[in-house]
Short mmCIF file of C-alpha atoms in Angstrom, two decimals:
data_model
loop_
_atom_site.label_atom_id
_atom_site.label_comp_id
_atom_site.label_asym_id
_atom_site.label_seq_id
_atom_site.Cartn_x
_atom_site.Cartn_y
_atom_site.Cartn_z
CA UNK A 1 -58.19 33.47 -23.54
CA UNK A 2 -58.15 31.43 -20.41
CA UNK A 3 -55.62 28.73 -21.79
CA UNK A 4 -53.54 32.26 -22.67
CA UNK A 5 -53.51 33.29 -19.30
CA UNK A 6 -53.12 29.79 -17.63
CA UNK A 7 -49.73 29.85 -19.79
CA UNK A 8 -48.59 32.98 -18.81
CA UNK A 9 -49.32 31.84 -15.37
CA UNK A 10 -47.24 28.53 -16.01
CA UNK A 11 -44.47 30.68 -17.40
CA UNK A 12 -44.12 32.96 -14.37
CA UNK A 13 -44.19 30.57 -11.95
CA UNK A 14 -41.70 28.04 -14.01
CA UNK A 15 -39.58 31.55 -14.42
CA UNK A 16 -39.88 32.20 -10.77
CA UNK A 17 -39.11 28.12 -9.85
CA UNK A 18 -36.09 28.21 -12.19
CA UNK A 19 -34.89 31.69 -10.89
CA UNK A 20 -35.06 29.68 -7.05
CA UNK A 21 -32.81 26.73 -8.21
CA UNK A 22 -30.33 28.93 -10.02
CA UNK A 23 -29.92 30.66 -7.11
CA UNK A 24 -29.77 27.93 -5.08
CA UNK A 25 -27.12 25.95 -7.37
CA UNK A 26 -24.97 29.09 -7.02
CA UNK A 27 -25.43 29.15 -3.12
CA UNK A 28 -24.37 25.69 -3.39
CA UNK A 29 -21.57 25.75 -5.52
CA UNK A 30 -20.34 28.85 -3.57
CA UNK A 31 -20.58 26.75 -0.54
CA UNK A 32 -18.63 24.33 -2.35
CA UNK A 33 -16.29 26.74 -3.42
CA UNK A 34 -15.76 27.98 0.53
CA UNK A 35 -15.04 24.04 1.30
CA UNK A 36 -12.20 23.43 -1.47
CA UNK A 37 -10.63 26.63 -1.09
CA UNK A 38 -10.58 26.01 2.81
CA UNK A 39 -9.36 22.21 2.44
CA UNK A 40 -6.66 23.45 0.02
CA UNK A 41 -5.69 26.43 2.58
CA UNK A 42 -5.32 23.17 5.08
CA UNK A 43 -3.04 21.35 2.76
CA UNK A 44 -0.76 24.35 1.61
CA UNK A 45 -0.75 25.24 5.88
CA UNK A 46 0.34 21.82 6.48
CA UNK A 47 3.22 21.01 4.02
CA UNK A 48 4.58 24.72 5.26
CA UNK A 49 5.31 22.82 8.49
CA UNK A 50 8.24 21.52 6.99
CA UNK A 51 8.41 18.20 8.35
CA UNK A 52 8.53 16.44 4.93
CA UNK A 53 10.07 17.31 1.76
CA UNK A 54 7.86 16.05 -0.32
CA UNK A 55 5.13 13.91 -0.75
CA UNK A 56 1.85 13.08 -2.29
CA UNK A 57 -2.08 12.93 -1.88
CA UNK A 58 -4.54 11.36 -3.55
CA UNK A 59 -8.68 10.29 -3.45
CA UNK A 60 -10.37 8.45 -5.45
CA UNK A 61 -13.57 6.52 -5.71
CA UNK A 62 -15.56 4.12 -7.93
CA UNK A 63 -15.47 7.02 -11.14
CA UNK A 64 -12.19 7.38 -10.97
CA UNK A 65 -9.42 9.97 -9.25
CA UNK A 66 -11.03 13.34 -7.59
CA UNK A 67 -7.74 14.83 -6.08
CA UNK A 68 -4.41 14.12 -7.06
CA UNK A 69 -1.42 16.61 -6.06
CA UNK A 70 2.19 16.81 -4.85
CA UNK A 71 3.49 18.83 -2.79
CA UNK A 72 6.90 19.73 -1.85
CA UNK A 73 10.42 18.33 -3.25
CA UNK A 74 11.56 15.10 -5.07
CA UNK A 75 14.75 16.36 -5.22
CA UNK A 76 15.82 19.40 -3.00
CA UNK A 77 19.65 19.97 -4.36
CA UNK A 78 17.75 20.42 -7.57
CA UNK A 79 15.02 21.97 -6.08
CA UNK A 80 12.70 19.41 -8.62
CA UNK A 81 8.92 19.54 -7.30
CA UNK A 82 7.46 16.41 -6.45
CA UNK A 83 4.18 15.95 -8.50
CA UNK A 84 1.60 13.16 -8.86
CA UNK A 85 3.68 11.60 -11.33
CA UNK A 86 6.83 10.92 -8.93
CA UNK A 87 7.99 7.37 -8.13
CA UNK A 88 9.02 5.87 -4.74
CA UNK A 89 8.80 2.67 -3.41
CA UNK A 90 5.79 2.18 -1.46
CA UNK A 91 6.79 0.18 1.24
CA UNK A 92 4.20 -2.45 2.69
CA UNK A 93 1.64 -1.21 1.08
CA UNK A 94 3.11 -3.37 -1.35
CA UNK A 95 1.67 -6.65 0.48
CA UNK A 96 -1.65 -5.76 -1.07
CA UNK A 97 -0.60 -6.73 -4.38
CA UNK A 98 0.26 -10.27 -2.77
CA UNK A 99 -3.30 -10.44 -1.71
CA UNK A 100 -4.60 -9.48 -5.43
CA UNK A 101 -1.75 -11.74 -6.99
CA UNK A 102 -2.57 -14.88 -4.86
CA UNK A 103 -6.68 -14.85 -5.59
CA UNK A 104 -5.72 -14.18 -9.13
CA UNK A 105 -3.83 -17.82 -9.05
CA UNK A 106 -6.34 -19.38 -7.02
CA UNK A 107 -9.11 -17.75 -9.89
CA UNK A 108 -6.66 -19.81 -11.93
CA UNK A 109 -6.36 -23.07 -10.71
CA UNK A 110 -2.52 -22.82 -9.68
CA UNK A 111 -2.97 -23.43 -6.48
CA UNK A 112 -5.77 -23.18 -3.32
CA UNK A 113 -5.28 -21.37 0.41
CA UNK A 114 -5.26 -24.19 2.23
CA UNK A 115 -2.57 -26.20 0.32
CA UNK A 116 0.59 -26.49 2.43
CA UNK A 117 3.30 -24.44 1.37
CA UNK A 118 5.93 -27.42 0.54
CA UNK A 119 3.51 -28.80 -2.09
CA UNK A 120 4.43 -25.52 -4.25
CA UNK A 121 7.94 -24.72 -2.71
CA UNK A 122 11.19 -25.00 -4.34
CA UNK A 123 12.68 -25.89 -0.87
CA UNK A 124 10.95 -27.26 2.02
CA UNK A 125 10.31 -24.76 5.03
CA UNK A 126 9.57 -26.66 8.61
CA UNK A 127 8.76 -25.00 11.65
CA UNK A 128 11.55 -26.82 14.24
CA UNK A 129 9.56 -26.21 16.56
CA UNK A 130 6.24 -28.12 15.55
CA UNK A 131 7.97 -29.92 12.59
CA UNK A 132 4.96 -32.15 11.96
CA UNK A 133 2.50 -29.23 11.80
CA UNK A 134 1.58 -28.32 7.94
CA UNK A 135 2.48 -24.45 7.42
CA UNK A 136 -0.77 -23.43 4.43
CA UNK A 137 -0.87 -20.29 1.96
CA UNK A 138 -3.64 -18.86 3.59
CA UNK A 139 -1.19 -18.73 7.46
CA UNK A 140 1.31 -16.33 5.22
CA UNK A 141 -1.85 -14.53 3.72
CA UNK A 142 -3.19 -13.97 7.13
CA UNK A 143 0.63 -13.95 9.25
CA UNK A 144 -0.53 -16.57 11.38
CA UNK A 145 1.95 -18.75 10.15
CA UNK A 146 4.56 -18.58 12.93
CA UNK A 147 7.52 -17.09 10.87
CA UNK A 148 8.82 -13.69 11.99
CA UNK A 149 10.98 -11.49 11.20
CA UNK A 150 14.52 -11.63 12.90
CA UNK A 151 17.34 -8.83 13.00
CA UNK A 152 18.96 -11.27 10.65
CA UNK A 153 16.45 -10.36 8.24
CA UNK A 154 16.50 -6.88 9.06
CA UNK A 155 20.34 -6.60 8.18
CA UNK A 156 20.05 -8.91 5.24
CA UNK A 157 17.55 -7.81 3.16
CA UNK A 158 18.31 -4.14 1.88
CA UNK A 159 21.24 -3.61 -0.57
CA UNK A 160 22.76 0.03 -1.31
CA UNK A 161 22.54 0.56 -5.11
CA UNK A 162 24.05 4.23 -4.80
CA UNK A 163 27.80 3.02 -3.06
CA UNK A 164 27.06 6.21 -1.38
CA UNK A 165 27.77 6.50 2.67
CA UNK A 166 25.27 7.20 5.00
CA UNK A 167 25.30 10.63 6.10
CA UNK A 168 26.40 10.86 9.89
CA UNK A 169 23.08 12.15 11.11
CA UNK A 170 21.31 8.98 10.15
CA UNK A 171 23.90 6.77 10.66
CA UNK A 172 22.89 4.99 13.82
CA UNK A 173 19.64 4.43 12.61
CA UNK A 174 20.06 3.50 9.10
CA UNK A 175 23.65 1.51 8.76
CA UNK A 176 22.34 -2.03 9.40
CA UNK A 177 19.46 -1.86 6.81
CA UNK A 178 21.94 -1.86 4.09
CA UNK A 179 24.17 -4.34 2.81
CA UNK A 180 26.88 -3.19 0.54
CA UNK A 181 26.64 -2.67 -2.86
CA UNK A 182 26.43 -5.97 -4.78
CA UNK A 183 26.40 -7.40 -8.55
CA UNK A 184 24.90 -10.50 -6.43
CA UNK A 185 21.56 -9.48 -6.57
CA UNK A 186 19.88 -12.78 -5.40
CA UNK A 187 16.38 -13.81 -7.04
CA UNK A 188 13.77 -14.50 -4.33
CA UNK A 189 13.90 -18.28 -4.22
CA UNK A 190 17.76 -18.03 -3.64
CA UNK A 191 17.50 -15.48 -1.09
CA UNK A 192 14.31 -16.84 1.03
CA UNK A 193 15.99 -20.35 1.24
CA UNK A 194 19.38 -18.33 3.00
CA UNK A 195 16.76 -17.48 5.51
CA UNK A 196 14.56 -20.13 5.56
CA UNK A 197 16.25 -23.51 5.54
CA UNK A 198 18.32 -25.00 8.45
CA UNK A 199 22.69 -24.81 7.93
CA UNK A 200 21.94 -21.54 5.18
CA UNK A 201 23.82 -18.54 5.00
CA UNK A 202 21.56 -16.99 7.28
CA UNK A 203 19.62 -19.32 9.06
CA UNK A 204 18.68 -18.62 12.47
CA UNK A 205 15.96 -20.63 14.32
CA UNK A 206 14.26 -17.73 15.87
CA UNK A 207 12.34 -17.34 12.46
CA UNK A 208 10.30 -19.77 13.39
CA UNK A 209 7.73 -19.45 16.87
CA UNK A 210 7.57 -21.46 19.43
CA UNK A 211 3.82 -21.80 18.62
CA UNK A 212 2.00 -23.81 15.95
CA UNK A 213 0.93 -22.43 12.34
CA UNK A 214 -3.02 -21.01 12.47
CA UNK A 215 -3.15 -19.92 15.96
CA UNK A 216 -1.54 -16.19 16.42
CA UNK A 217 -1.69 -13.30 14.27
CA UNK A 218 1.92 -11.99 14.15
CA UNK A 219 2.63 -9.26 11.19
CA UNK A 220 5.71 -11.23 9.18
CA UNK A 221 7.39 -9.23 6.31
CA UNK A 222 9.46 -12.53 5.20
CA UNK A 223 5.88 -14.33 5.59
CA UNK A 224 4.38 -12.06 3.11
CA UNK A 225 7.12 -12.46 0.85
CA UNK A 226 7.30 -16.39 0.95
CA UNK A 227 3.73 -16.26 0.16
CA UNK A 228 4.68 -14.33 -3.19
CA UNK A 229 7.74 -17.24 -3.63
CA UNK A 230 4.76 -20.23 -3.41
CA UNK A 231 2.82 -17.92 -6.28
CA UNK A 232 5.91 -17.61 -7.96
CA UNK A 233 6.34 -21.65 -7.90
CA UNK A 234 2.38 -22.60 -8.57
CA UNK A 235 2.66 -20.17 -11.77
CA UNK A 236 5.67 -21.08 -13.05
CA UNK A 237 6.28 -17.74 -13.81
CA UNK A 238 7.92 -14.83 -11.78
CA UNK A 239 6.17 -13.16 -9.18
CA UNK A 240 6.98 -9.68 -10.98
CA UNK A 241 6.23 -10.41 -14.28
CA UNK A 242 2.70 -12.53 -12.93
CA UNK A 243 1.90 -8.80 -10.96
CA UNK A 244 2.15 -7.07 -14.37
CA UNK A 245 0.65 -9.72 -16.22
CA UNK A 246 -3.10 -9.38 -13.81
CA UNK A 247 -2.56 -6.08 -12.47
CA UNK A 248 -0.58 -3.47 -13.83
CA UNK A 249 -1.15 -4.05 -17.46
CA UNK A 250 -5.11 -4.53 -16.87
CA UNK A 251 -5.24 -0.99 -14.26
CA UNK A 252 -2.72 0.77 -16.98
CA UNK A 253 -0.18 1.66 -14.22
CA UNK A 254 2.40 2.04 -16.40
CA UNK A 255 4.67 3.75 -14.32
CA UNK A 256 4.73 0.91 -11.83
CA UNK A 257 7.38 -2.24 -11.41
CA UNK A 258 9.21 -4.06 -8.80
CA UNK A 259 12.46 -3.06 -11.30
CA UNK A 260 14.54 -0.11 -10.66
CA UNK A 261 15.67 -1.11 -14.47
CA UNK A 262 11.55 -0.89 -15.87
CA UNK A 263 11.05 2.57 -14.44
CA UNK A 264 11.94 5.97 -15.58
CA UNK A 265 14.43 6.68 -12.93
CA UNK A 266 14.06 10.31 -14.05
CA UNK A 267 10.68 10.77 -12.26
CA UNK A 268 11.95 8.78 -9.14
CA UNK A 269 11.87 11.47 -5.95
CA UNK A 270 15.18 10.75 -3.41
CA UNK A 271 14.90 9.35 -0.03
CA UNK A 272 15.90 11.37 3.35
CA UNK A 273 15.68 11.42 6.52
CA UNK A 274 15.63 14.74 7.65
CA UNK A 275 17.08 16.78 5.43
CA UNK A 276 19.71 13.57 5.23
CA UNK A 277 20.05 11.85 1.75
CA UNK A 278 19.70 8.46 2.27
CA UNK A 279 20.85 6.16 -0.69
CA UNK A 280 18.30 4.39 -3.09
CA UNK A 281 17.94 0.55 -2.27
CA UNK A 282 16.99 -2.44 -3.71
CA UNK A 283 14.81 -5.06 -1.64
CA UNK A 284 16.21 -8.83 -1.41
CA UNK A 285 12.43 -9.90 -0.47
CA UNK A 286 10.65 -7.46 -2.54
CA UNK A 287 7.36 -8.42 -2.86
CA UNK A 288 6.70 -7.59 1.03
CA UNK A 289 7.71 -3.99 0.45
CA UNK A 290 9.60 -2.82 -3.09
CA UNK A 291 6.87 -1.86 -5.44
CA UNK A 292 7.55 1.06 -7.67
CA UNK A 293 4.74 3.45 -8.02
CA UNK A 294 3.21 6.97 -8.29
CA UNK A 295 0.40 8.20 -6.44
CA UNK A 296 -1.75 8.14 -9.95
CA UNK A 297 -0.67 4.66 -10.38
CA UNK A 298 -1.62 3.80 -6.87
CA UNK A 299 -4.76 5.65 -7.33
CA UNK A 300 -5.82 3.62 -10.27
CA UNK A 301 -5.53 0.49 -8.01
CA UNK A 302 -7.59 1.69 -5.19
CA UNK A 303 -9.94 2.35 -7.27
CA UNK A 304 -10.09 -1.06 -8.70
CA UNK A 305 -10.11 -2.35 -5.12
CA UNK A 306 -13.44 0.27 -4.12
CA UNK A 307 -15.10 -1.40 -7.42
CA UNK A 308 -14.46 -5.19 -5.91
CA UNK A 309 -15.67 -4.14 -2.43
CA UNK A 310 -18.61 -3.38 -4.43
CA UNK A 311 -19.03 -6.26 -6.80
CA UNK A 312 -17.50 -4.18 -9.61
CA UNK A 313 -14.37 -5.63 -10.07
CA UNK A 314 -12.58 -6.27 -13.16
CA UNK A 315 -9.16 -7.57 -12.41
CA UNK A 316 -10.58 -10.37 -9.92
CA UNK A 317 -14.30 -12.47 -9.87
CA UNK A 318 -16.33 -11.32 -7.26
CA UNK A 319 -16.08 -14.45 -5.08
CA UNK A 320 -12.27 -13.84 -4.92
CA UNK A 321 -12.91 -10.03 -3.69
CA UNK A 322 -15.23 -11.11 -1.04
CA UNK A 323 -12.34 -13.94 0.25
CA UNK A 324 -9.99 -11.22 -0.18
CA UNK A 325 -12.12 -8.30 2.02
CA UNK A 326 -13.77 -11.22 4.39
CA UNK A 327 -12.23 -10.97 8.11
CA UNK A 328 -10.49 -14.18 8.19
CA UNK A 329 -9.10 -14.55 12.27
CA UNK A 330 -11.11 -14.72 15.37
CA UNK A 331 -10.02 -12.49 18.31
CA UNK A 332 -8.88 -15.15 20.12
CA UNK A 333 -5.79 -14.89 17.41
CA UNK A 334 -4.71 -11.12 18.08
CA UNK A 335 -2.99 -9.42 21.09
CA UNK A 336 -4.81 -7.41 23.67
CA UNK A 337 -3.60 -4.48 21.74
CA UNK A 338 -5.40 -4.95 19.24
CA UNK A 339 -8.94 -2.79 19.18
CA UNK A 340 -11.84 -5.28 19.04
CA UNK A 341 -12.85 -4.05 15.61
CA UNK A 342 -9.31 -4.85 13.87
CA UNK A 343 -8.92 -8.01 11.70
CA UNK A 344 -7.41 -8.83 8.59
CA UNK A 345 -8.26 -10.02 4.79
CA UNK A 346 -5.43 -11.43 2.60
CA UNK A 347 -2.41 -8.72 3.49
CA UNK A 348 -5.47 -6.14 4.36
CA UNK A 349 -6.05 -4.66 7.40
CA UNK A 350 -9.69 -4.23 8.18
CA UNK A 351 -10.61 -1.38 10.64
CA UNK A 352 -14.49 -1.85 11.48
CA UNK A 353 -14.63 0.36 14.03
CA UNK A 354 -13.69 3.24 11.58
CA UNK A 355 -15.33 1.22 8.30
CA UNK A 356 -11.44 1.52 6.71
CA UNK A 357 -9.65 -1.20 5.14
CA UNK A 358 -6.54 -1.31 3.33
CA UNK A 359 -2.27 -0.74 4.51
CA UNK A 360 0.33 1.45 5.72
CA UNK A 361 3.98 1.07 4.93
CA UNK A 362 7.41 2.17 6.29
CA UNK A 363 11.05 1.92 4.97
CA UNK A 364 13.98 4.47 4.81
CA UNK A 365 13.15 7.25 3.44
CA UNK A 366 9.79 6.57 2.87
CA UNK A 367 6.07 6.08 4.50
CA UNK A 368 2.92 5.82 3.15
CA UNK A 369 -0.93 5.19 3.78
CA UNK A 370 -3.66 3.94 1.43
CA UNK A 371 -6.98 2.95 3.06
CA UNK A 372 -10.61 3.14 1.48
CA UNK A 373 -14.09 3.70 3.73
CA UNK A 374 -16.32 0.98 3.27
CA UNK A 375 -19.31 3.64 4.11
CA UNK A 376 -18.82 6.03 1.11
CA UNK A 377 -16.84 3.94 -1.30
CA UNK A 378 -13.97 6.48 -1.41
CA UNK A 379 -10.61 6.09 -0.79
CA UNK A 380 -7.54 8.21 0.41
CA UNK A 381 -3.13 8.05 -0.32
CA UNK A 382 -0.87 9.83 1.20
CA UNK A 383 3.54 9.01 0.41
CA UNK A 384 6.29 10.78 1.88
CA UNK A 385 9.94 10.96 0.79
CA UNK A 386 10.95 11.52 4.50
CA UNK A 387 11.97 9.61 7.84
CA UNK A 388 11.26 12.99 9.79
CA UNK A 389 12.70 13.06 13.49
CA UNK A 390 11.17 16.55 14.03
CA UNK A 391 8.93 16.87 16.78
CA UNK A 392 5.06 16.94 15.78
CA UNK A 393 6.29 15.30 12.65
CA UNK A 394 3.65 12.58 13.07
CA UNK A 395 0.94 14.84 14.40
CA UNK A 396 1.31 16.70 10.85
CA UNK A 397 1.60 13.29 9.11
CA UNK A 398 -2.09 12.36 10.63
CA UNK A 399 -3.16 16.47 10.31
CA UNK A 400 -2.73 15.70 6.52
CA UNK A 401 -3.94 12.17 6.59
CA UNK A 402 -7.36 13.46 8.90
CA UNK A 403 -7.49 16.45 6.20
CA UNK A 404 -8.39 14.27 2.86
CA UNK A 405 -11.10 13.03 4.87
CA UNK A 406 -12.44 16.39 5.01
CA UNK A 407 -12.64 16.66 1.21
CA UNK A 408 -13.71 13.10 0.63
CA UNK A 409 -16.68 13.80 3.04
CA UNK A 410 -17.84 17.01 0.99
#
């Protein structure tokens, strides 16, 4: 009789326990219901501002994607939504895939950081200034190598693929990024040594600093994409095909490529500025800013790069994801404007004062943001279609940015 009663006694008070955490899961997953619905009210609030016509958003973390949406247009004649699955050109975010690319070859045996970059070169590249002074991989990895970018570059390096003019209200900012159409679309090594080597096509000194290699920290686009040439020379193999080879095929980002020709051009959103069409281009240096991608793609990427922060990784060795996430400059090497907590990995910007690492990116037509939090192992994407000149346009860029920190955090 006792042991009857003790178990009725058991049963009420396991009935009674299990009525508590019900109601507590439902308090909990209303609560969680109030914070989605509120974060999604953000989102929808923001894009109404109108300051770009489309774009996407997306967070991930070691499991895998937890919010993936567009919002807006791809294409606004033909009022086609821009989704997840859109394609743009990521600007220099694109570096990042240097970074994975060259540890990959040094995993490999092709070549090491600190080999100079003539010993792999097709053509020889000498500072004038300091023309005894040995120019390694790891100065382009870190763009301490003392070559910049010139407005020779700048007017050099994009080529209109859409023979279509530049609409008048962009014209004065846009016309000198693009060269005319052209069947001569140069292959890296041909176009780097036009900018590169003295008596070229286009040559001009200022490329090169009046400083030695190793000492300054100086953010070089046609750096970052010699340092893809000297992988494409150690491999023997193009830099392109080498990317898909260890990273695209391994992640499944199949609806990523450096080749307007590999990509279904159907899903690719337009470029504006404004409300301006701005033609489609084609990137003479493209592995410091031409990568093809969607935000899943993208997403499937920083993942891989939250599972190598945590010794995870399955596209690199672990020692290769600690070289590639290790600050790699003393302060000494950066400006004054530079906060105290910045530094930089291999084409990675490391942000210590906010635990964020990762890139940002800007071209015509395009912008974009991918960062992880070394803290909570989650990470955060945000691409727009749009060069907006609207004012608050970058307050609402950050307002969305800030707001998928919000849902990351709950």
């Amino acid at each position: 009789m006792r042991n009857l009663i003790f178990i009725l006694l058991l049963t009420l008070t396991l009935s009674c326990q299990n009525s508590k955490n019900e109601k507590a899961n439902r308090n909990q997953n209303n609560s969680n219901d109030l914070i989605v619905e509120s974060f999604h009210k953000k989102m929808d609030s923001l894009y109404n501002t109108g300051m770009f016509n489309g774009y996407s958003t997306t967070i991930v973390d070691t499991t895998g994607i937890l919010y993936n949406k567009g919002f807006g247009y791809a294409d606004l004649e033909h009022n086609k939504k821009y989704t997840e699955h859109t394609i743009i050109n990521i600007a220099s975010v694109s570096k990042v895939f240097i970074g994975v690319a060259l540890l990959k070859a040094q995993e490999l045996n092709y070549l090491n950081l600190n080999d100079p970059i003539n010993k792999h070169l097709p053509f020889e590249v000498i500072n004038p200034n300091f023309p005894e002074e040995v120019i390694t991989v790891k100065h382009l990895a870190t763009h301490t190598s003392a070559i910049v970018d010139t407005d020779q570059y700048m007017e050099t390096c994009y080529v209109n693929l859409d023979n279509i003019p530049i609409e008048e209200g962009s014209k004065k900012k846009y016309e000198l990024y693009y060269q005319n159409p052209s069947d001569d679309w140069k292959p890296l090594d041909a176009y780097l040594k036009k900018i590169l080597v003295n008596n070229e096509e286009f040559y001009d000194a200022s490329t090169f600093a009046k400083r030695k290699p190793g000492t300054k920290y100086e953010y070089s686009n046609i750096g970052a994409a010699l340092c893809a040439l000297v992988i494409e020379s150690a491999v023997k193999k193009p830099f392109d095909k080498f990317t898909d080879q260890y990273i695209f095929k391994p992640l499944a980002m199949n609806a990523t490529s450096w080749n307007f020709e590999e990509v279904d051009r159907s899903e690719y959103s337009k470029l504006y500025a404004d409300d301006n069409l701005l033609p489609y281009y084609r990137i003479l240096s493209y592995p410091d800013g031409g990568l093809i991608t969607s935000s899943t793609d993208l997403g499937y990427f920083l993942q891989e790069l939250i599972k190598g922060y945590s010794g995870k990784g399955n596209i690199l060795e672990d020692d290769s994801y600690q070289e590639l996430f290790k600050p790699q400059l003393e302060q000494k090497a950066f400006s004054e404007k530079k906060n105290k907590g910045f530094n930089v990995g291999f084409f990675l910007e490391l942000e210590a004062d906010y635990n964020e690492i990762g890139h940002t990116g800007g071209d015509p037509g395009v912008n974009s943001f991918m960062y992880f939090n070394t803290e909570t192992k989650t990470g955060r994407i945000l691409i727009t279609n749009t060069d907006s000149q609207k004012e608050n346009s970058g307050e609402v860029f950050y307002g969305i940015w800030n707001t998928l920190v919000e849902y990351k955090t709950h």
